[in-house]
Coordinates of N, CA, C and O in Angstrom, one line a residue:
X1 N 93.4 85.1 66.8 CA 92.4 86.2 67.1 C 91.0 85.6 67.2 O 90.1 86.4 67.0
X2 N 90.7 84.6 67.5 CA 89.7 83.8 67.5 C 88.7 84.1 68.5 O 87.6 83.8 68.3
X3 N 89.3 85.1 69.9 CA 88.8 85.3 71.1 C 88.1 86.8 70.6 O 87.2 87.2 71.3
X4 N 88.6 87.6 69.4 CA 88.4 88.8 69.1 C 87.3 89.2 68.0 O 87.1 90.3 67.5
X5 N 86.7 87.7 67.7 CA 85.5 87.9 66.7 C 84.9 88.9 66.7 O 85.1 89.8 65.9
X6 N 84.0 88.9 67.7 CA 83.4 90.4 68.3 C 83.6 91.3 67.5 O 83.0 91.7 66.5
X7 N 84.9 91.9 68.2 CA 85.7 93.1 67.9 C 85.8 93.0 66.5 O 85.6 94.0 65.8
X8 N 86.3 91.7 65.9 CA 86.1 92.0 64.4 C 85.3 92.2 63.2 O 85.7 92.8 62.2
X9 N 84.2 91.8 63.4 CA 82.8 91.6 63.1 C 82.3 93.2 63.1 O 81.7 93.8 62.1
X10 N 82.5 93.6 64.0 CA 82.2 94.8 64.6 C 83.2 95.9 63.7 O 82.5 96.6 63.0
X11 N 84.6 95.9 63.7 CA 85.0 97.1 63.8 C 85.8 96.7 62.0 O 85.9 97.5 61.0
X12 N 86.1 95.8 62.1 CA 86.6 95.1 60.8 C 88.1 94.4 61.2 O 88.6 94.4 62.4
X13 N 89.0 93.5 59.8 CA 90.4 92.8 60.6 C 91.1 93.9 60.6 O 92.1 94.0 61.3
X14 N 90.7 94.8 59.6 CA 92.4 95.7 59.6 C 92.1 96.8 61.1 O 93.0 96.9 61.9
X15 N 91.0 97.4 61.5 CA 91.2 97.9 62.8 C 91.8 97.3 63.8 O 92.8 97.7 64.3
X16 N 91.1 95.8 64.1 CA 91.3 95.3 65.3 C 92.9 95.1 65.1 O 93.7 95.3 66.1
X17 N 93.6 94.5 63.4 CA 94.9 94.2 63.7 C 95.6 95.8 64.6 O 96.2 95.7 65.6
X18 N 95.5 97.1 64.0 CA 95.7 98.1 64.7 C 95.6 98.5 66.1 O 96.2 99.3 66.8
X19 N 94.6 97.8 66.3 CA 94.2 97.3 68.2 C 95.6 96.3 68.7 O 96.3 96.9 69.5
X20 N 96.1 95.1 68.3 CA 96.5 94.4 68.3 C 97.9 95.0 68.4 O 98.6 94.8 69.4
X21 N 98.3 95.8 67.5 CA 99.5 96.3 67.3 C 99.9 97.2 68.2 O 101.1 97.6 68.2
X22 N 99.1 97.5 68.8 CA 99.1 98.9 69.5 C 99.8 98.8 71.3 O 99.4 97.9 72.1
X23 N 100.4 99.5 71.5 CA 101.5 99.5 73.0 C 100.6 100.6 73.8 O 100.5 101.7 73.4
X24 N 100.0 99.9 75.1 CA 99.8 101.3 75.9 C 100.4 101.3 77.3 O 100.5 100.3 77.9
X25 N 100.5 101.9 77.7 CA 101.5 102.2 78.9 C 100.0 102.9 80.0 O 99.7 104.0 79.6
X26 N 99.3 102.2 81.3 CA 98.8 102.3 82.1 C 99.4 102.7 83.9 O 99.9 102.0 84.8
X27 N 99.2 104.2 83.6 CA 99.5 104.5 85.1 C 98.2 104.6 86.2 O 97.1 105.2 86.1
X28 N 98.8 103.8 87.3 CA 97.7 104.2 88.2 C 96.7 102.9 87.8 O 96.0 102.7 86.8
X29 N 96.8 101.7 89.3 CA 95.6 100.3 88.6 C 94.4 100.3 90.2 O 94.1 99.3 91.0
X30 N 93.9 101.6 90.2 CA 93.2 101.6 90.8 C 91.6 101.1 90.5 O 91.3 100.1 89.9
X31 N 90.7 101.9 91.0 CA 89.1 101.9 90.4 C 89.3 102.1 89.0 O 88.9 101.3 88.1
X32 N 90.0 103.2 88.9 CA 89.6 103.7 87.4 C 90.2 103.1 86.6 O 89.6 102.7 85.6
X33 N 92.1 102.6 86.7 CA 93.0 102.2 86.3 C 93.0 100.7 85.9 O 93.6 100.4 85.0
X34 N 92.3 99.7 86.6 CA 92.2 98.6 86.8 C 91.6 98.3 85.5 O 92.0 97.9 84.5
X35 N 90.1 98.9 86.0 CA 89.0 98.7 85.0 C 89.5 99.1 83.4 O 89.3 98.3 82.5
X36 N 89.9 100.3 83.3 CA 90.3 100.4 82.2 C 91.2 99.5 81.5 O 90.9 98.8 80.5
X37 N 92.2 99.3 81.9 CA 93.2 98.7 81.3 C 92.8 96.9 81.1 O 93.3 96.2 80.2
X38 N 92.0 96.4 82.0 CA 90.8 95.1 82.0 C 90.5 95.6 80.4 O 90.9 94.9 79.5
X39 N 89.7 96.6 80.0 CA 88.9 96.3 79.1 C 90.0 97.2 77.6 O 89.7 97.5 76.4
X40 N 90.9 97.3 78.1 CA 92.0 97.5 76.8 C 92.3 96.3 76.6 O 92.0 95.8 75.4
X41 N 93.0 95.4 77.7 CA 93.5 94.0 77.4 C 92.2 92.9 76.8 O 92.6 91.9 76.2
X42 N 90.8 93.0 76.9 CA 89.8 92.5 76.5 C 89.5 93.2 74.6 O 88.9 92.7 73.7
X43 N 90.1 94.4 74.6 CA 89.7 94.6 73.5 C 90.4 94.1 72.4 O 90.1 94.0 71.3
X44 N 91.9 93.7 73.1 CA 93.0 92.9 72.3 C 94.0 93.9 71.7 O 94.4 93.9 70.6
X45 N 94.5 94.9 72.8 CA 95.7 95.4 73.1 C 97.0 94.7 72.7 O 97.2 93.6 73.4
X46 N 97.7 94.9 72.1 CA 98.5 93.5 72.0 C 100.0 93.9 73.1 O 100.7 92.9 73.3
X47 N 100.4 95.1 73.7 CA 101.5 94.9 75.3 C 100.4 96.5 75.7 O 99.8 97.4 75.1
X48 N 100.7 96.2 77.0 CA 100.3 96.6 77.8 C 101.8 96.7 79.0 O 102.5 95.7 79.3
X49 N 101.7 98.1 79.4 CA 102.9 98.2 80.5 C 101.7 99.2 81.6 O 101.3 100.4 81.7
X50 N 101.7 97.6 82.7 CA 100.6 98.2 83.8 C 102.0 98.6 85.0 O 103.1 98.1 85.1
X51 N 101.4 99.9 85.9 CA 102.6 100.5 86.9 C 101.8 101.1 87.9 O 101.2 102.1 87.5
X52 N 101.6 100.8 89.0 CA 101.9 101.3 89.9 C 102.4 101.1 91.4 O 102.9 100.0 91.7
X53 N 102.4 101.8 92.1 CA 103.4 101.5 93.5 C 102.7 100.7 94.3 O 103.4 99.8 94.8
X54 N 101.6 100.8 94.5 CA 100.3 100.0 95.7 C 100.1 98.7 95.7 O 100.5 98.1 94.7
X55 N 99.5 98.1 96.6 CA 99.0 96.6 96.6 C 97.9 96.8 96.9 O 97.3 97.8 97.4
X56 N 97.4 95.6 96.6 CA 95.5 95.3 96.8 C 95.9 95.1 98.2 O 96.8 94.5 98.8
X57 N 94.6 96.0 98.7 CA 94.0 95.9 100.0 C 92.7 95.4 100.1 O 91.9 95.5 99.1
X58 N 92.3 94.8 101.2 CA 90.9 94.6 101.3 C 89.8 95.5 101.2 O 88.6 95.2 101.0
X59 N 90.4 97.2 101.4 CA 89.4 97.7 101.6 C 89.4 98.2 99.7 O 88.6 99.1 99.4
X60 N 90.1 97.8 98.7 CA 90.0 98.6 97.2 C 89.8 97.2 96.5 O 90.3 97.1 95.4
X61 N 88.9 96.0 97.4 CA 88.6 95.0 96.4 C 87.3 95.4 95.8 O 87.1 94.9 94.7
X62 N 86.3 96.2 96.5 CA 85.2 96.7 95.7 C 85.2 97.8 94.7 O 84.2 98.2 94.1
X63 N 86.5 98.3 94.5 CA 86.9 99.4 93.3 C 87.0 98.3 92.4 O 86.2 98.2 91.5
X64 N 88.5 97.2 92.5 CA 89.4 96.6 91.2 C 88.5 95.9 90.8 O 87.5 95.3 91.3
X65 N 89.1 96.1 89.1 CA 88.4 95.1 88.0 C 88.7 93.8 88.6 O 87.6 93.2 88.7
X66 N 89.6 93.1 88.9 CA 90.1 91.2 88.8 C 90.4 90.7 89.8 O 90.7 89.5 90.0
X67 N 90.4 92.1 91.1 CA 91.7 91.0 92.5 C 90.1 90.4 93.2 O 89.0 90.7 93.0
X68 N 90.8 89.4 94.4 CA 90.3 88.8 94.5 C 90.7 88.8 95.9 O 91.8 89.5 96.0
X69 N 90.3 88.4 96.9 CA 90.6 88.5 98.6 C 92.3 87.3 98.5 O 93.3 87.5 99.2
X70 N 92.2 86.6 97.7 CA 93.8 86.2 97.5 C 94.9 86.9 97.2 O 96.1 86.7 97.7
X71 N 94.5 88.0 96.2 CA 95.4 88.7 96.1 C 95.8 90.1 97.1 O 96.8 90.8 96.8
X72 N 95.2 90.4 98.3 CA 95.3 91.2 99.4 C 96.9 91.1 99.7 O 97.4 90.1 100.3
X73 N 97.9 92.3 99.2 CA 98.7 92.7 99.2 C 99.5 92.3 99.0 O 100.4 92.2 99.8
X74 N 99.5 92.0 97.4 CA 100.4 91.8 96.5 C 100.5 92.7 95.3 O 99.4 92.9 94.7
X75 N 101.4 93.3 94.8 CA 101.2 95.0 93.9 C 100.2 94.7 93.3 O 100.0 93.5 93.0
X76 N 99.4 95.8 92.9 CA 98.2 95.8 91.9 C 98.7 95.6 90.3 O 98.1 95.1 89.3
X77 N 100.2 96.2 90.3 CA 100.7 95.8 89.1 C 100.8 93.9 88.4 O 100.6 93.4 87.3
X78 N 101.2 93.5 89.6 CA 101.7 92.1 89.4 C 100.2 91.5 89.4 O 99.9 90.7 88.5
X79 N 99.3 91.8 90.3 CA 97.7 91.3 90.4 C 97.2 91.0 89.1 O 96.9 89.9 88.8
X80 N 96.9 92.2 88.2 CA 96.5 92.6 86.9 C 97.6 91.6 86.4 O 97.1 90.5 86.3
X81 N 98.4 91.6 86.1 CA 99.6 90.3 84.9 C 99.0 89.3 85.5 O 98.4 88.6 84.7
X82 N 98.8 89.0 86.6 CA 98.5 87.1 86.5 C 97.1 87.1 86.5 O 96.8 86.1 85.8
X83 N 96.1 87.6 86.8 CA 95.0 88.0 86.3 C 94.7 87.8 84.3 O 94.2 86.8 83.9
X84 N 95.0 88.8 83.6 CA 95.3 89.2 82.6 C 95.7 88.0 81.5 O 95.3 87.8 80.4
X85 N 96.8 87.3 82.5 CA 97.6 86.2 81.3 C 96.3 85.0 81.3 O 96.0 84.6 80.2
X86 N 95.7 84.6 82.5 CA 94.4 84.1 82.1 C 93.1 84.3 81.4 O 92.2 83.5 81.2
X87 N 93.2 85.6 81.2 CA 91.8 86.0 80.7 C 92.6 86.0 78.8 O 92.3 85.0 78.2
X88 N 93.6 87.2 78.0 CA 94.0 87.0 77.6 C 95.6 87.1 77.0 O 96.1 88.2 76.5
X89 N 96.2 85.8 77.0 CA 97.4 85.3 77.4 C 97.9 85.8 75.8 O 99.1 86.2 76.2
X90 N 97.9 86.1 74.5 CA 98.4 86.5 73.8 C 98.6 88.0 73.9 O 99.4 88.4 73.0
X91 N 98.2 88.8 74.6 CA 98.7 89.8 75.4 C 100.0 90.0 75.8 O 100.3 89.3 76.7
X92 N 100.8 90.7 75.5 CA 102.5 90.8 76.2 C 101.9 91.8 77.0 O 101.5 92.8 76.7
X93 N 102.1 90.9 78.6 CA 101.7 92.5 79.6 C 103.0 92.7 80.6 O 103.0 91.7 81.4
X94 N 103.5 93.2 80.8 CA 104.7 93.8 81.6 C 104.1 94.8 82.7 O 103.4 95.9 82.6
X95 N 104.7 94.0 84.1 CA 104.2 95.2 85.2 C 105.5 95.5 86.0 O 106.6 94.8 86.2
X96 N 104.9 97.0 86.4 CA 106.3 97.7 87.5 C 105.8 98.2 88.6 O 104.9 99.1 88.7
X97 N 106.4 97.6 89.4 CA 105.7 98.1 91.0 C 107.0 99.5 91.2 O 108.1 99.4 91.6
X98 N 106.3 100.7 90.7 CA 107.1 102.2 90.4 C 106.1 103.0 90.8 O 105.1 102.8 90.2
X99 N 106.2 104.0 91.9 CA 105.4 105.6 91.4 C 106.3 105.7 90.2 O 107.3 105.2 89.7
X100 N 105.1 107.0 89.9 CA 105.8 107.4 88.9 C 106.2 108.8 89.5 O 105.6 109.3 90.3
X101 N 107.5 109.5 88.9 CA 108.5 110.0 89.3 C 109.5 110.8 88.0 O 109.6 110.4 86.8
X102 N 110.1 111.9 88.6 CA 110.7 112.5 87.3 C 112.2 111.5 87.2 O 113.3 111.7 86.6
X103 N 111.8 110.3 88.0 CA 112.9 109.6 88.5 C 112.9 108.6 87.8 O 113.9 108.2 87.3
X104 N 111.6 108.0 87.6 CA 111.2 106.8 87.0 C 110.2 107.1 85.2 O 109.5 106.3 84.5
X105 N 110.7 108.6 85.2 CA 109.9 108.5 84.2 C 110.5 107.8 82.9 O 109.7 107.4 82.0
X106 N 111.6 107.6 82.8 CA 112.3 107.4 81.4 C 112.1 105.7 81.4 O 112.1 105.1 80.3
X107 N 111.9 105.0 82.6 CA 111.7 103.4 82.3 C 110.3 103.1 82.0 O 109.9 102.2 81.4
X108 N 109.6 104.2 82.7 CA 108.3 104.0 82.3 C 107.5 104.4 81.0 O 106.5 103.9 80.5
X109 N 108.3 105.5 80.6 CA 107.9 106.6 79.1 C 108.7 105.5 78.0 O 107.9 104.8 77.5
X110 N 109.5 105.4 77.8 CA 110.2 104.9 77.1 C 109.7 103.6 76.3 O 108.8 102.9 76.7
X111 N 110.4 103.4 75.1 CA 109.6 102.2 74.3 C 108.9 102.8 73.6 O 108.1 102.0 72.9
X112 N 108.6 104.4 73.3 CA 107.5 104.8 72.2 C 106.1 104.3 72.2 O 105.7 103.6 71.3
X113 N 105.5 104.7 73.1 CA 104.3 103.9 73.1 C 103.0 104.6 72.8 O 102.4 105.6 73.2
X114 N 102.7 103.7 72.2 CA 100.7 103.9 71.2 C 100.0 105.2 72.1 O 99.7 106.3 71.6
X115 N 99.9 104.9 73.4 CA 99.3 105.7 74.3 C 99.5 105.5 74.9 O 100.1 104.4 74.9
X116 N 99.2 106.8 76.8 CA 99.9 106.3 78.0 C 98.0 107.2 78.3 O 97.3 108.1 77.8
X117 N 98.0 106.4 79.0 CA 96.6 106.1 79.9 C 97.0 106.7 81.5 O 97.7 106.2 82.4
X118 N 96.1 108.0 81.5 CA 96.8 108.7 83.0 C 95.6 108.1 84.1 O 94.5 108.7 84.1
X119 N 95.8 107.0 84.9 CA 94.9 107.2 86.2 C 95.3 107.4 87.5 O 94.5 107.1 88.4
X120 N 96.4 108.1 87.7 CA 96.6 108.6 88.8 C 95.7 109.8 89.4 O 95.5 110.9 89.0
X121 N 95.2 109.1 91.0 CA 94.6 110.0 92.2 C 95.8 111.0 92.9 O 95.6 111.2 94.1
X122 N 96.8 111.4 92.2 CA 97.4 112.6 93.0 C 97.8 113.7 92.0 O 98.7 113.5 91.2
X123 N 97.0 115.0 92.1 CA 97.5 115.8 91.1 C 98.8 115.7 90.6 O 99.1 115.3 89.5
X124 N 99.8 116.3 91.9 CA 100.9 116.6 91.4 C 101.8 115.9 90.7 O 102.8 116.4 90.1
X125 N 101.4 114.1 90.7 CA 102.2 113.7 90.1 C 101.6 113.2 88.4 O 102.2 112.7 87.4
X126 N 100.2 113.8 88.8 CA 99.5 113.5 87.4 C 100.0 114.5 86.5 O 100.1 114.4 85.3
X127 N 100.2 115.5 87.0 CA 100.3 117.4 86.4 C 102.0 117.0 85.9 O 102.6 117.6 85.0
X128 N 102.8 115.9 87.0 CA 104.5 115.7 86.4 C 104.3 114.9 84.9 O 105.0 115.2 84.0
X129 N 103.2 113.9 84.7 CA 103.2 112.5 84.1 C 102.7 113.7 83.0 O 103.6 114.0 82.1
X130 N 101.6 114.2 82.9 CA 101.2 115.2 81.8 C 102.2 115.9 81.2 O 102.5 115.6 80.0
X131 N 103.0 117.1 82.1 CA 103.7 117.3 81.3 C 105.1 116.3 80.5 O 105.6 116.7 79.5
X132 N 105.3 115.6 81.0 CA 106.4 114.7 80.7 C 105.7 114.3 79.1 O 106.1 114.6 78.0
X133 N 104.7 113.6 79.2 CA 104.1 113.4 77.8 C 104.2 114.4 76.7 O 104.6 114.3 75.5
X134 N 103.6 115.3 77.2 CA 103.6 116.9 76.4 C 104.8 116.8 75.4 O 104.9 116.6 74.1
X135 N 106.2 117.2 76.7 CA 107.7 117.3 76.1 C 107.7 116.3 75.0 O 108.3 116.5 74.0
X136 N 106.9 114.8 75.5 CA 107.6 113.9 74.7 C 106.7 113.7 73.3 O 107.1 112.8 72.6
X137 N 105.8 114.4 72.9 CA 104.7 114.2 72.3 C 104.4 113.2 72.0 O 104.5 112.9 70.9
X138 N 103.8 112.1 73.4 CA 103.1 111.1 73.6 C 101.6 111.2 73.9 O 101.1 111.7 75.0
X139 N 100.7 110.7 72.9 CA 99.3 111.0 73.3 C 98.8 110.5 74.3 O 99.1 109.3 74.3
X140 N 97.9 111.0 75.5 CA 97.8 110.6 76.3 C 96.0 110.7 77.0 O 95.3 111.7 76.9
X141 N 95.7 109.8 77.5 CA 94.0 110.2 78.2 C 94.3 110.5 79.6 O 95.1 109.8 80.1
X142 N 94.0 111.0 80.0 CA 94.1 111.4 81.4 C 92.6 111.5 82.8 O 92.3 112.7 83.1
X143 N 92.1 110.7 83.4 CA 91.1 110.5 84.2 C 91.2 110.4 85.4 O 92.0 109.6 85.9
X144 N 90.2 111.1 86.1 CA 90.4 111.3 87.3 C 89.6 111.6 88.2 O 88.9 112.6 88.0
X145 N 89.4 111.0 89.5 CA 87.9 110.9 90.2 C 88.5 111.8 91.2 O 89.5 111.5 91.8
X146 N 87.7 112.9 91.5 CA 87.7 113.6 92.8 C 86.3 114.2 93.4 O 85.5 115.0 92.9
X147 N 86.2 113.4 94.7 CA 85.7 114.1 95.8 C 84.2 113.1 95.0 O 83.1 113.6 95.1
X148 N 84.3 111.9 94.2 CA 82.5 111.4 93.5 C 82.4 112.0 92.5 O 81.3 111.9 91.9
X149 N 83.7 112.9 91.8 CA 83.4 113.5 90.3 C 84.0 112.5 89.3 O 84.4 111.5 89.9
X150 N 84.1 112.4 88.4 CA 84.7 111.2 87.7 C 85.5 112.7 86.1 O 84.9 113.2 85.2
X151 N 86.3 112.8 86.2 CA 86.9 113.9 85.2 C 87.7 113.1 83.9 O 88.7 112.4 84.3
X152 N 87.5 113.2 82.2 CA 88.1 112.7 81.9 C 88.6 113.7 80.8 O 87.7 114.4 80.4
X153 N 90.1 114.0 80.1 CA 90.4 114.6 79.0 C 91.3 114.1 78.3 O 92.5 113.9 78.7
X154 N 90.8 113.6 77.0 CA 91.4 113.1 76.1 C 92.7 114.2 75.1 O 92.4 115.2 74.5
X155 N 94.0 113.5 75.3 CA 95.0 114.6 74.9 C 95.0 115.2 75.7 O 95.8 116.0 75.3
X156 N 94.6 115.7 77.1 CA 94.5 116.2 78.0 C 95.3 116.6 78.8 O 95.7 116.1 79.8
X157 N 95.8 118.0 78.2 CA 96.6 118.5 79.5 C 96.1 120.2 80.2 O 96.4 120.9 81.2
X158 N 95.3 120.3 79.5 CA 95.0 121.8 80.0 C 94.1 122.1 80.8 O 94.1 123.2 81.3
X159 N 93.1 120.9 81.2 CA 92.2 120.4 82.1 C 92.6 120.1 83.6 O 92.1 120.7 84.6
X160 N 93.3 119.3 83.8 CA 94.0 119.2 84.8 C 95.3 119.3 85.1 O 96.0 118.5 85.7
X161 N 95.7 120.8 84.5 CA 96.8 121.4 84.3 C 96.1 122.9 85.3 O 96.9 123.3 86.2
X162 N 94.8 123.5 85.1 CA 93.8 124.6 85.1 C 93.6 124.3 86.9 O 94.0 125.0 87.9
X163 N 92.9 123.1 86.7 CA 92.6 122.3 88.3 C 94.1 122.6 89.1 O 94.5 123.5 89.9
X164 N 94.4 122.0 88.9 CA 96.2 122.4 89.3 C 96.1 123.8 90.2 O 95.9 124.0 91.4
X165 N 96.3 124.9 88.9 CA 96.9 125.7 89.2 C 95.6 126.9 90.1 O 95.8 127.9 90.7
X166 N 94.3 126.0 89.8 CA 93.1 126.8 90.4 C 93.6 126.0 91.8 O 93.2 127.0 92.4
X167 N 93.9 125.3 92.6 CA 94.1 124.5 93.3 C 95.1 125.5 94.4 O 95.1 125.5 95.7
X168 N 95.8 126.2 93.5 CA 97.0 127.0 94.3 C 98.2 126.0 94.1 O 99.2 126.4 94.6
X169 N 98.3 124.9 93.6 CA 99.8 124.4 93.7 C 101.0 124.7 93.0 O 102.1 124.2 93.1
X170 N 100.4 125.7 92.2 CA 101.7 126.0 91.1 C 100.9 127.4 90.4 O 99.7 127.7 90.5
X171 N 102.1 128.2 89.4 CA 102.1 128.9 88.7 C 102.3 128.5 87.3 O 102.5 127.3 86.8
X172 N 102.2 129.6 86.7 CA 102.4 128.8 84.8 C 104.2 129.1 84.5 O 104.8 128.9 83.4
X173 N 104.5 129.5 85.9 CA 105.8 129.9 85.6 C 106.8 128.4 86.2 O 108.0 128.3 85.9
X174 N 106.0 127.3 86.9 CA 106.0 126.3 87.4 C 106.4 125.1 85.9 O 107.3 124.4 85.9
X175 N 105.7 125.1 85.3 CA 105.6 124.2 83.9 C 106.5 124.7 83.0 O 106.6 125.8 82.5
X176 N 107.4 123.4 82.6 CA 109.1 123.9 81.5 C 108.6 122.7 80.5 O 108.6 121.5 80.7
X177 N 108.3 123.1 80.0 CA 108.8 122.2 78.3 C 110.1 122.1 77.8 O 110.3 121.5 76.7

């Protein structure tokens, strides 16, 4: 823990070991997604499960926290792990090149985890990932940039549950628990 002084000095050993201990499951390694989960793995997260479907492009190297014009399309999931194991490597980081999906949710949900960190830019699959947590009562943050807004709700489902349905995409008769 030698790299986590900081944090310890700061917060004390028995937090940080709770930092340490702690599993979060990261959807979406975009602007928002990258960056975040960069400074989970910095704060000494001890696994981290990064996922999503995309690769770095040239034109989202001025969003990502770590890629680099070398890594130009190769998943942003796999980007972030070899990134990551350099900066820090006592980290267990696991990546899945997966949308996420009522298809893929059980490989991705599963393992019980600390928190699930929502950064996905498409409602509807953020509004599936929300409720899925809900059912599972997995706590969850959920963030989201639209249109230069930057939206964030912690435990968050009624926020961009609201947007949703103000949106016209659905009814409340739409959402099953």
């Amino acid at each position: 823990m030698v790299s986590l002084v900081r944090n310890i000095q700061f917060f004390d050993l028995e937090a940080q070991r709770k930092v340490t201990g702690s599993y979060v499951v990261v959807i979406g390694l975009g602007g928002v997604g990258s960056h975040a989960a960069s400074m989970l793995l910095r704060s000494g997260v001890g696994k981290l499960l990064l996922v999503d479907f995309d690769q770095v492009s040239l034109s989202s190297l001025n969003r990502h926290a770590v890629a680099t014009r070398a890594d130009v399309g190769i998943p942003k999931a796999v980007c972030l792990k070899k990134h990551f194991s350099a900066i820090f490597p006592e980290c267990h980081v696991e990546a899945k090149v997966l949308l996420y999906d009522s298809s893929s949710e059980e490989e991705i949900l599963s393992g019980n985890p600390d928190f699930v960190l929502d950064c996905i830019d498409n409602i509807d699959t953020k509004v599936g990932l929300l409720a899925a947590c809900v059912k599972r009562g997995l706590k969850v943050l959920s963030a989201t940039v639209l249109v230069g807004q930057i939206m964030v709700t912690c435990g968050g489902f009624l926020f961009p549950l609201c947007l949703w349905f103000r949106l016209g995409r659905a009814d409340y008769n739409d959402i099953k628990f």
